mmCIF file of C-alpha atoms in Angstrom:
data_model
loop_
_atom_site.group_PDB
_atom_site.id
_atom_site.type_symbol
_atom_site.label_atom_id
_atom_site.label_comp_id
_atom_site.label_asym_id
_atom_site.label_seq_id
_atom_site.Cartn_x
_atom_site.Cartn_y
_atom_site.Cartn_z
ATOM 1 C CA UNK A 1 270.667 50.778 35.644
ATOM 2 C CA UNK A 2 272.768 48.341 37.481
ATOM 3 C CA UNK A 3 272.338 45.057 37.099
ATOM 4 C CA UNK A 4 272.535 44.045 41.316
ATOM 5 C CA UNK A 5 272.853 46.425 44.296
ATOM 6 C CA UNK A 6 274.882 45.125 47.316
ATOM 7 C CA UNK A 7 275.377 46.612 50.809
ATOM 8 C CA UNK A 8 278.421 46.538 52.153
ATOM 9 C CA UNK A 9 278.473 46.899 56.058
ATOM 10 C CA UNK A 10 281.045 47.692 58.013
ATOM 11 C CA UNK A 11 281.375 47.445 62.327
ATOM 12 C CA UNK A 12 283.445 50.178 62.430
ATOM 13 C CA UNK A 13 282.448 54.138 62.320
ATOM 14 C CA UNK A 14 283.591 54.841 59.010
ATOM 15 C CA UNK A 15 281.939 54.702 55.619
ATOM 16 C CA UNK A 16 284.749 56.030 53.650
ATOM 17 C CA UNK A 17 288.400 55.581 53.835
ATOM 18 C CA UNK A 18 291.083 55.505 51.314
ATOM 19 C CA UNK A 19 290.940 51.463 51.171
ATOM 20 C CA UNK A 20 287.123 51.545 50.541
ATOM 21 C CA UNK A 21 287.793 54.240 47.534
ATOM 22 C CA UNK A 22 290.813 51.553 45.869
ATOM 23 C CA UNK A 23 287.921 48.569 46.682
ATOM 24 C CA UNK A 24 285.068 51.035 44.824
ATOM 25 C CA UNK A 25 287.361 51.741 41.465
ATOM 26 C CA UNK A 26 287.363 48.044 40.323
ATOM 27 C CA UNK A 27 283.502 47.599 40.844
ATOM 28 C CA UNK A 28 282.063 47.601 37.221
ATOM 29 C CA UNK A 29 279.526 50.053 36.331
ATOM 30 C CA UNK A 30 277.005 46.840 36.372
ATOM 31 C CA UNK A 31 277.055 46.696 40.390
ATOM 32 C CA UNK A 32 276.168 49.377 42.850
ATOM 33 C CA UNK A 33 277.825 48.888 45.825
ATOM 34 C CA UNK A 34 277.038 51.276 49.120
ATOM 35 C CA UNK A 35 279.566 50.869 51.934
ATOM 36 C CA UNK A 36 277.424 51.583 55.458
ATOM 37 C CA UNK A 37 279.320 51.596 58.987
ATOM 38 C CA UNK A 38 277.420 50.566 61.785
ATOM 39 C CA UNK A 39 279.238 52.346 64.701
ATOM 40 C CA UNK A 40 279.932 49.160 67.005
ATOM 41 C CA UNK A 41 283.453 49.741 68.120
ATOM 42 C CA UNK A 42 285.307 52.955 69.083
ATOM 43 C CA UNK A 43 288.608 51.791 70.629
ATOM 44 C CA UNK A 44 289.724 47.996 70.271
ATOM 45 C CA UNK A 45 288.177 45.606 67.996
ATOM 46 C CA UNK A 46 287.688 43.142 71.088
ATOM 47 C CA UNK A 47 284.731 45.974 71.908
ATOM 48 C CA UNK A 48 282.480 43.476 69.322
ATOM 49 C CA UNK A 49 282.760 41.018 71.315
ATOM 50 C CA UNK A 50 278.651 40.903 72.610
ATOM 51 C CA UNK A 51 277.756 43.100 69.899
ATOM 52 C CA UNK A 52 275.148 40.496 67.869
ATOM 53 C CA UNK A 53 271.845 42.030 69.042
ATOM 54 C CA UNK A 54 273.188 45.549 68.206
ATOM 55 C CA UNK A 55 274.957 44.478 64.769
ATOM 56 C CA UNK A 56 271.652 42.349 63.635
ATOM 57 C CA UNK A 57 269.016 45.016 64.521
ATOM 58 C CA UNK A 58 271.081 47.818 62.667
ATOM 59 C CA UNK A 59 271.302 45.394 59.554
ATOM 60 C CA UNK A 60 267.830 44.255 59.179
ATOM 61 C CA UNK A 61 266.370 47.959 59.368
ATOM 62 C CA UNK A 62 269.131 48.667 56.785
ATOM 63 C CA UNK A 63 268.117 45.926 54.657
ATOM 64 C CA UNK A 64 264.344 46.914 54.743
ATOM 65 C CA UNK A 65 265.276 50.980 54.107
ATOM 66 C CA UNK A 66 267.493 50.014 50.562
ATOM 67 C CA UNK A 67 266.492 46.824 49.245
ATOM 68 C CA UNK A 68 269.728 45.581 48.298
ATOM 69 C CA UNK A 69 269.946 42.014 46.306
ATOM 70 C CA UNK A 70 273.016 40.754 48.817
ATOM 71 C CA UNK A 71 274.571 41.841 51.712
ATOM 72 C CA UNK A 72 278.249 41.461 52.550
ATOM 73 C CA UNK A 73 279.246 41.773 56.434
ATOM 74 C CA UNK A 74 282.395 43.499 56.660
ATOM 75 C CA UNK A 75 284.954 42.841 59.377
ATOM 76 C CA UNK A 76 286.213 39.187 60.547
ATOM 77 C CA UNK A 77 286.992 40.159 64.172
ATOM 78 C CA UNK A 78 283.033 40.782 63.983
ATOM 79 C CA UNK A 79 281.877 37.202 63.311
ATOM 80 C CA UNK A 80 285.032 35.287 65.170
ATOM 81 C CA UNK A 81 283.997 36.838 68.301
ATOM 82 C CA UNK A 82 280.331 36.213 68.010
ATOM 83 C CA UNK A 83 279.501 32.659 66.607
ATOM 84 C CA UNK A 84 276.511 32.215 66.593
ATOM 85 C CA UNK A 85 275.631 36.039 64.782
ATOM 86 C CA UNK A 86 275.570 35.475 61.155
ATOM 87 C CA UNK A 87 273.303 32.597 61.259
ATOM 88 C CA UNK A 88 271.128 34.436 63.528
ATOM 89 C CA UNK A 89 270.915 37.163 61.216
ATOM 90 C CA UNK A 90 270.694 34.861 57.931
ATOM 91 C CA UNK A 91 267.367 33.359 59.364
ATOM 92 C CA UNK A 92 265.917 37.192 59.364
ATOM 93 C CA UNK A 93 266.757 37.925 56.001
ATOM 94 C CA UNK A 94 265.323 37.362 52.590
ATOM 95 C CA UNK A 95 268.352 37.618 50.783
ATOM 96 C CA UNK A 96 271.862 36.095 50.669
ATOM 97 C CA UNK A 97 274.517 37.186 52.933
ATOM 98 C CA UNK A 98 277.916 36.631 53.002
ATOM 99 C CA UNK A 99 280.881 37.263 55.634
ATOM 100 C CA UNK A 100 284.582 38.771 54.764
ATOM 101 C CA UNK A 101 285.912 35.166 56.227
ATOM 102 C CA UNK A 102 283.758 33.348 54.089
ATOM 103 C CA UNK A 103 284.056 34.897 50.955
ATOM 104 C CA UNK A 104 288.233 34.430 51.135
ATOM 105 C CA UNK A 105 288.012 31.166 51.691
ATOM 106 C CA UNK A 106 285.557 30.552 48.789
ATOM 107 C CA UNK A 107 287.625 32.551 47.251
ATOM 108 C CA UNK A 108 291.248 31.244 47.418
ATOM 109 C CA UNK A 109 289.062 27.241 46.928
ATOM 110 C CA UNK A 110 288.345 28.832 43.421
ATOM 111 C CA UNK A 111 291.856 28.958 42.613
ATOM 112 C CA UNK A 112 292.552 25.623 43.918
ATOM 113 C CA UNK A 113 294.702 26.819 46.392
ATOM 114 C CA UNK A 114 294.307 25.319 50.063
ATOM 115 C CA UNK A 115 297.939 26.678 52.331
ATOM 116 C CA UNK A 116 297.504 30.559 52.611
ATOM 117 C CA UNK A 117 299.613 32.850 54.288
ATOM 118 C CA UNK A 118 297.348 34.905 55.984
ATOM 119 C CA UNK A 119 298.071 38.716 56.413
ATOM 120 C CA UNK A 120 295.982 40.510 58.705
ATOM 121 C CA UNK A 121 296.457 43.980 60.541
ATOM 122 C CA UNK A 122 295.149 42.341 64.045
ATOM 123 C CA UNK A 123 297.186 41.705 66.573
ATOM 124 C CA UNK A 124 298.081 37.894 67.970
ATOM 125 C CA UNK A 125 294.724 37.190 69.593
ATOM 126 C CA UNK A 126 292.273 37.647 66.933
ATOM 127 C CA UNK A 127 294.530 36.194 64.388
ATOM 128 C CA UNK A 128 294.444 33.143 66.198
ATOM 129 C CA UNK A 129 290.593 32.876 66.298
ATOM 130 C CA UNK A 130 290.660 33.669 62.176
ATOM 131 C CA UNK A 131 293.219 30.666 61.681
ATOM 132 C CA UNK A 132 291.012 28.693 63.521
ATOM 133 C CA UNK A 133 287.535 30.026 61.119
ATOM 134 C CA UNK A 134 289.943 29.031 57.956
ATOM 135 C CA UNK A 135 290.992 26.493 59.167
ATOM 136 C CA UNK A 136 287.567 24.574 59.865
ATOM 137 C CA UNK A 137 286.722 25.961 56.176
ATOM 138 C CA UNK A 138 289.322 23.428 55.065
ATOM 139 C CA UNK A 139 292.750 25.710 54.905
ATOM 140 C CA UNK A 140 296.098 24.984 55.808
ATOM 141 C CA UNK A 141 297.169 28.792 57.406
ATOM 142 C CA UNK A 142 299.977 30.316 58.287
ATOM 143 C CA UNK A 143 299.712 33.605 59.996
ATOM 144 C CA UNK A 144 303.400 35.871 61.063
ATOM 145 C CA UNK A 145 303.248 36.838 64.822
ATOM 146 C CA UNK A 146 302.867 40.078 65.699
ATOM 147 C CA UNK A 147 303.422 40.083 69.550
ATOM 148 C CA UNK A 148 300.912 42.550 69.764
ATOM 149 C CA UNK A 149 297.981 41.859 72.602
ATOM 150 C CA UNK A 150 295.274 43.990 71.129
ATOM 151 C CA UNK A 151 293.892 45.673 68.060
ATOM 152 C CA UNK A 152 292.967 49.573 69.007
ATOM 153 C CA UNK A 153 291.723 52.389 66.890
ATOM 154 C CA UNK A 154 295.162 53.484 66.661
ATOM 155 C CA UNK A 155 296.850 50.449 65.509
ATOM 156 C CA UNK A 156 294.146 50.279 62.382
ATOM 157 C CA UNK A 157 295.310 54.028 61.689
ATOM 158 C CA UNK A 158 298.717 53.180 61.825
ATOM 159 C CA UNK A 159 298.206 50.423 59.027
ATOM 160 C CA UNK A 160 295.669 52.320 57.167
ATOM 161 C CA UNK A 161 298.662 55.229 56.601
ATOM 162 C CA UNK A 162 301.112 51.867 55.336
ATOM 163 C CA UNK A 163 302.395 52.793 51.147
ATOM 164 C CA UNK A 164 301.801 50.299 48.860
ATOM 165 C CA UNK A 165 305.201 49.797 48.372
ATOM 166 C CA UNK A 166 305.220 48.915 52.503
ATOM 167 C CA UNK A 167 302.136 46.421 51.955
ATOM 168 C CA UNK A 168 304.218 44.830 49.163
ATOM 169 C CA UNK A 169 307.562 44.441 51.525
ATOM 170 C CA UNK A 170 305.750 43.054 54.081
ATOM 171 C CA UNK A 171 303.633 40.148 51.924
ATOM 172 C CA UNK A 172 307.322 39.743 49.957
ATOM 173 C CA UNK A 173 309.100 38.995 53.050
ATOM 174 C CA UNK A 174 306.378 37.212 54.971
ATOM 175 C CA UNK A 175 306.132 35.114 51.610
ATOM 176 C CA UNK A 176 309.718 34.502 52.193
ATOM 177 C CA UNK A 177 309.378 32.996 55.714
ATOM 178 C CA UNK A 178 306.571 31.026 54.639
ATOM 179 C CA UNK A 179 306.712 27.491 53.337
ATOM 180 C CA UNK A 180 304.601 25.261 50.676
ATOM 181 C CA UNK A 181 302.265 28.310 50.000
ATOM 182 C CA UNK A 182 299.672 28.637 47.518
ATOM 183 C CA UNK A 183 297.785 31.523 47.817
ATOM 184 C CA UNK A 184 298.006 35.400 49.739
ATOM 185 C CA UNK A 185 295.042 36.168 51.472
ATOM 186 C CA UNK A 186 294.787 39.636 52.625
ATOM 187 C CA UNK A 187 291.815 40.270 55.519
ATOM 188 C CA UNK A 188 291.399 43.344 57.134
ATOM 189 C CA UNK A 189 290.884 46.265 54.130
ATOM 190 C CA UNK A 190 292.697 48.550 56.117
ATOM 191 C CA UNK A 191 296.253 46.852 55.562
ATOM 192 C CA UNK A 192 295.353 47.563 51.972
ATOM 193 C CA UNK A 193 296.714 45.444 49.230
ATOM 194 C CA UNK A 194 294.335 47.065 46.071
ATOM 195 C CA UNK A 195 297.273 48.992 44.679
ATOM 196 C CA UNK A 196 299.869 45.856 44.178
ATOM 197 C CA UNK A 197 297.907 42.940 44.176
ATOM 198 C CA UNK A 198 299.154 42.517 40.339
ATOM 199 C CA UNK A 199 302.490 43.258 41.208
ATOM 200 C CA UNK A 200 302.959 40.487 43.969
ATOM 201 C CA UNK A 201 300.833 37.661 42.003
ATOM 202 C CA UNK A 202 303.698 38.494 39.643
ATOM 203 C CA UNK A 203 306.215 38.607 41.479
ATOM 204 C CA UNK A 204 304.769 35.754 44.259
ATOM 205 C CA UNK A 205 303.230 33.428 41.286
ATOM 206 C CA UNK A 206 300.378 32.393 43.473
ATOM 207 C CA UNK A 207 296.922 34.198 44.071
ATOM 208 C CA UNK A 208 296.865 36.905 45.774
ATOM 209 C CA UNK A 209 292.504 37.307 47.613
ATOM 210 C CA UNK A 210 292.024 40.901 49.245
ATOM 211 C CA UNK A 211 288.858 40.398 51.545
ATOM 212 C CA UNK A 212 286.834 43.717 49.879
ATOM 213 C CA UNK A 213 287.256 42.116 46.510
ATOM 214 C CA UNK A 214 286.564 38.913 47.339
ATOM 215 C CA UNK A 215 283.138 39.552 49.378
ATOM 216 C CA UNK A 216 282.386 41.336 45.817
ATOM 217 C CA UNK A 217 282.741 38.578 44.175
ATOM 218 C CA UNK A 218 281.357 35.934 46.391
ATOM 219 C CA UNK A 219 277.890 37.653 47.096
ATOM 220 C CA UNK A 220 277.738 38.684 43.167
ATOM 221 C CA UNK A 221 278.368 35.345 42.330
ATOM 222 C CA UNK A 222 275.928 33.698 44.918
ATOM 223 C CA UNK A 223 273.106 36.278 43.235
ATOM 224 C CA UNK A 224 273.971 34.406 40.313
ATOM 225 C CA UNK A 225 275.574 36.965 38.470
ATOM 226 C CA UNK A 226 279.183 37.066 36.664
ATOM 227 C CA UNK A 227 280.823 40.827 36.615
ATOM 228 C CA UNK A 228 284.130 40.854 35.819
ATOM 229 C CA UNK A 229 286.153 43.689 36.476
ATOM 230 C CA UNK A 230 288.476 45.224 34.000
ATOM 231 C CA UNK A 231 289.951 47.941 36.169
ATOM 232 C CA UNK A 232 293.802 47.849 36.017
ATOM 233 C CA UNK A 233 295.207 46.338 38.780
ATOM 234 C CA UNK A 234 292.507 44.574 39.692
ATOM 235 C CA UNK A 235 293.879 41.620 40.286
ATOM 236 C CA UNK A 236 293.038 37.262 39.381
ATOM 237 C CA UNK A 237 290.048 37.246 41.007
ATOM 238 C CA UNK A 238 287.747 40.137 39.584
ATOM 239 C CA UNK A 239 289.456 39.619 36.148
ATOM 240 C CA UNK A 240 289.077 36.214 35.851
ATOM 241 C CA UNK A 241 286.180 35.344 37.884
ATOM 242 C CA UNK A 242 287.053 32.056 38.660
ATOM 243 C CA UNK A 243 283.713 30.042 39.267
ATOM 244 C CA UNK A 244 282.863 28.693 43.172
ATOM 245 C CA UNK A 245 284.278 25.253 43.971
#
């Protein structure tokens, strides 16, 4: 029997990709994790915009129907454009919660670290309004410019088909450009990191927080449990389950 259940909710439409299936591997037997989408964007991620009634009623009925020990809210672009949601929400529920934005910043404090470079597959717009969430969490960010004005259904495909050799070129070279870094945080699961994150905290010699991984490890931690992972390639943080600062 596992030792905590978690729900992991997504805005999008999709329950299963490719990138939730790497994220799934390096959960230990201990944890059951479901992955739920909650169908509240079709096109362009600015569609969530407004979407906090919607996104709150589908999550408290889901809540009551499994009984999980923690929820994790899936999806930056989610809370960024809707303030005021997750505390809303948090003052329905009986359990914790915990956001993608807030579990990578807990999660690159653990390793000390404080000037990220920031790798997202959103466009210009929406990056902006995550530097400025990190940034009031206590981060020094630095984000590469995409010149892109909006975040579609088709541009998440487009990164979602990205080899991890591609995802490790990009965070290599954006690394590069970068200056007085000390940590890699990945947000946005489908510009998918799960299959090198070893390979660039080797190569990079900082940490290197994917946000799937890290929510994992922030609500599992705030339950008050410890479950390292010994998957290979799981990477700093599931291995070495560094506590909360």
């Amino acid at each position: 029997m596992a030792t905590v259940s978690l729900g992991f909710l997504s805005a999008n439409s999709r329950g299963h990709s490719t990138h939730y299936d790497d994220f799934l591997r390096l959960v230990p037997e201990e944890a059951d994790v479901q992955i739920i989408p909650l169908n509240l964007w079709q096109n362009s991620l600015y569609d969530l915009a407004g979407k906090t009634r919607e996104h709150i009623a589908r999550t408290t009925a889901l809540v009551a129907e499994h009984g999980w020990d923690g929820i994790a809210l899936m999806g930056a672009p989610m809370q960024v454009q809707n303030p005021e949601h997750v505390e809303q929400l948090r003052s329905l529920l009986n359990i914790p919660a915990t956001t993608a934005l807030e579990s990578g910043a807990a999660a690159v404090k653990a390793f000390g670290a404080s000037r990220i470079l920031l790798l997202t597959p959103f466009d210009d717009g929406l990056n902006a309004m995550l530097r400025e969430f990190l940034t009031g969490q206590g981060l020094n960010v630095t984000v590469p410019q995409t010149d892109r004005t909006d975040t579609s259904r088709e541009d998440v495909t487009s990164t979602e088909r990205k080899s991890a050799d591609e995802v490790y070129r990009l965070a290599i070279d954006a690394f590069e450009q970068a200056s007085d870094v000390d940590a890699v945080y990945f947000q946005g699961a489908p510009l998918n990191p799960l299959l090198t994150v070893e390979r660039l905290e080797a190569d990079l010699g900082v940490p290197v927080v994917a946000s799937n991984p890290a929510m994992f490890w922030h609500i599992t931690s705030l339950l008050g449990h410890r479950l390292p992972s010994s998957a290979d390639g799981c990477g700093r943080l599931l291995r070495e389950w560094p506590e909360r600062a």
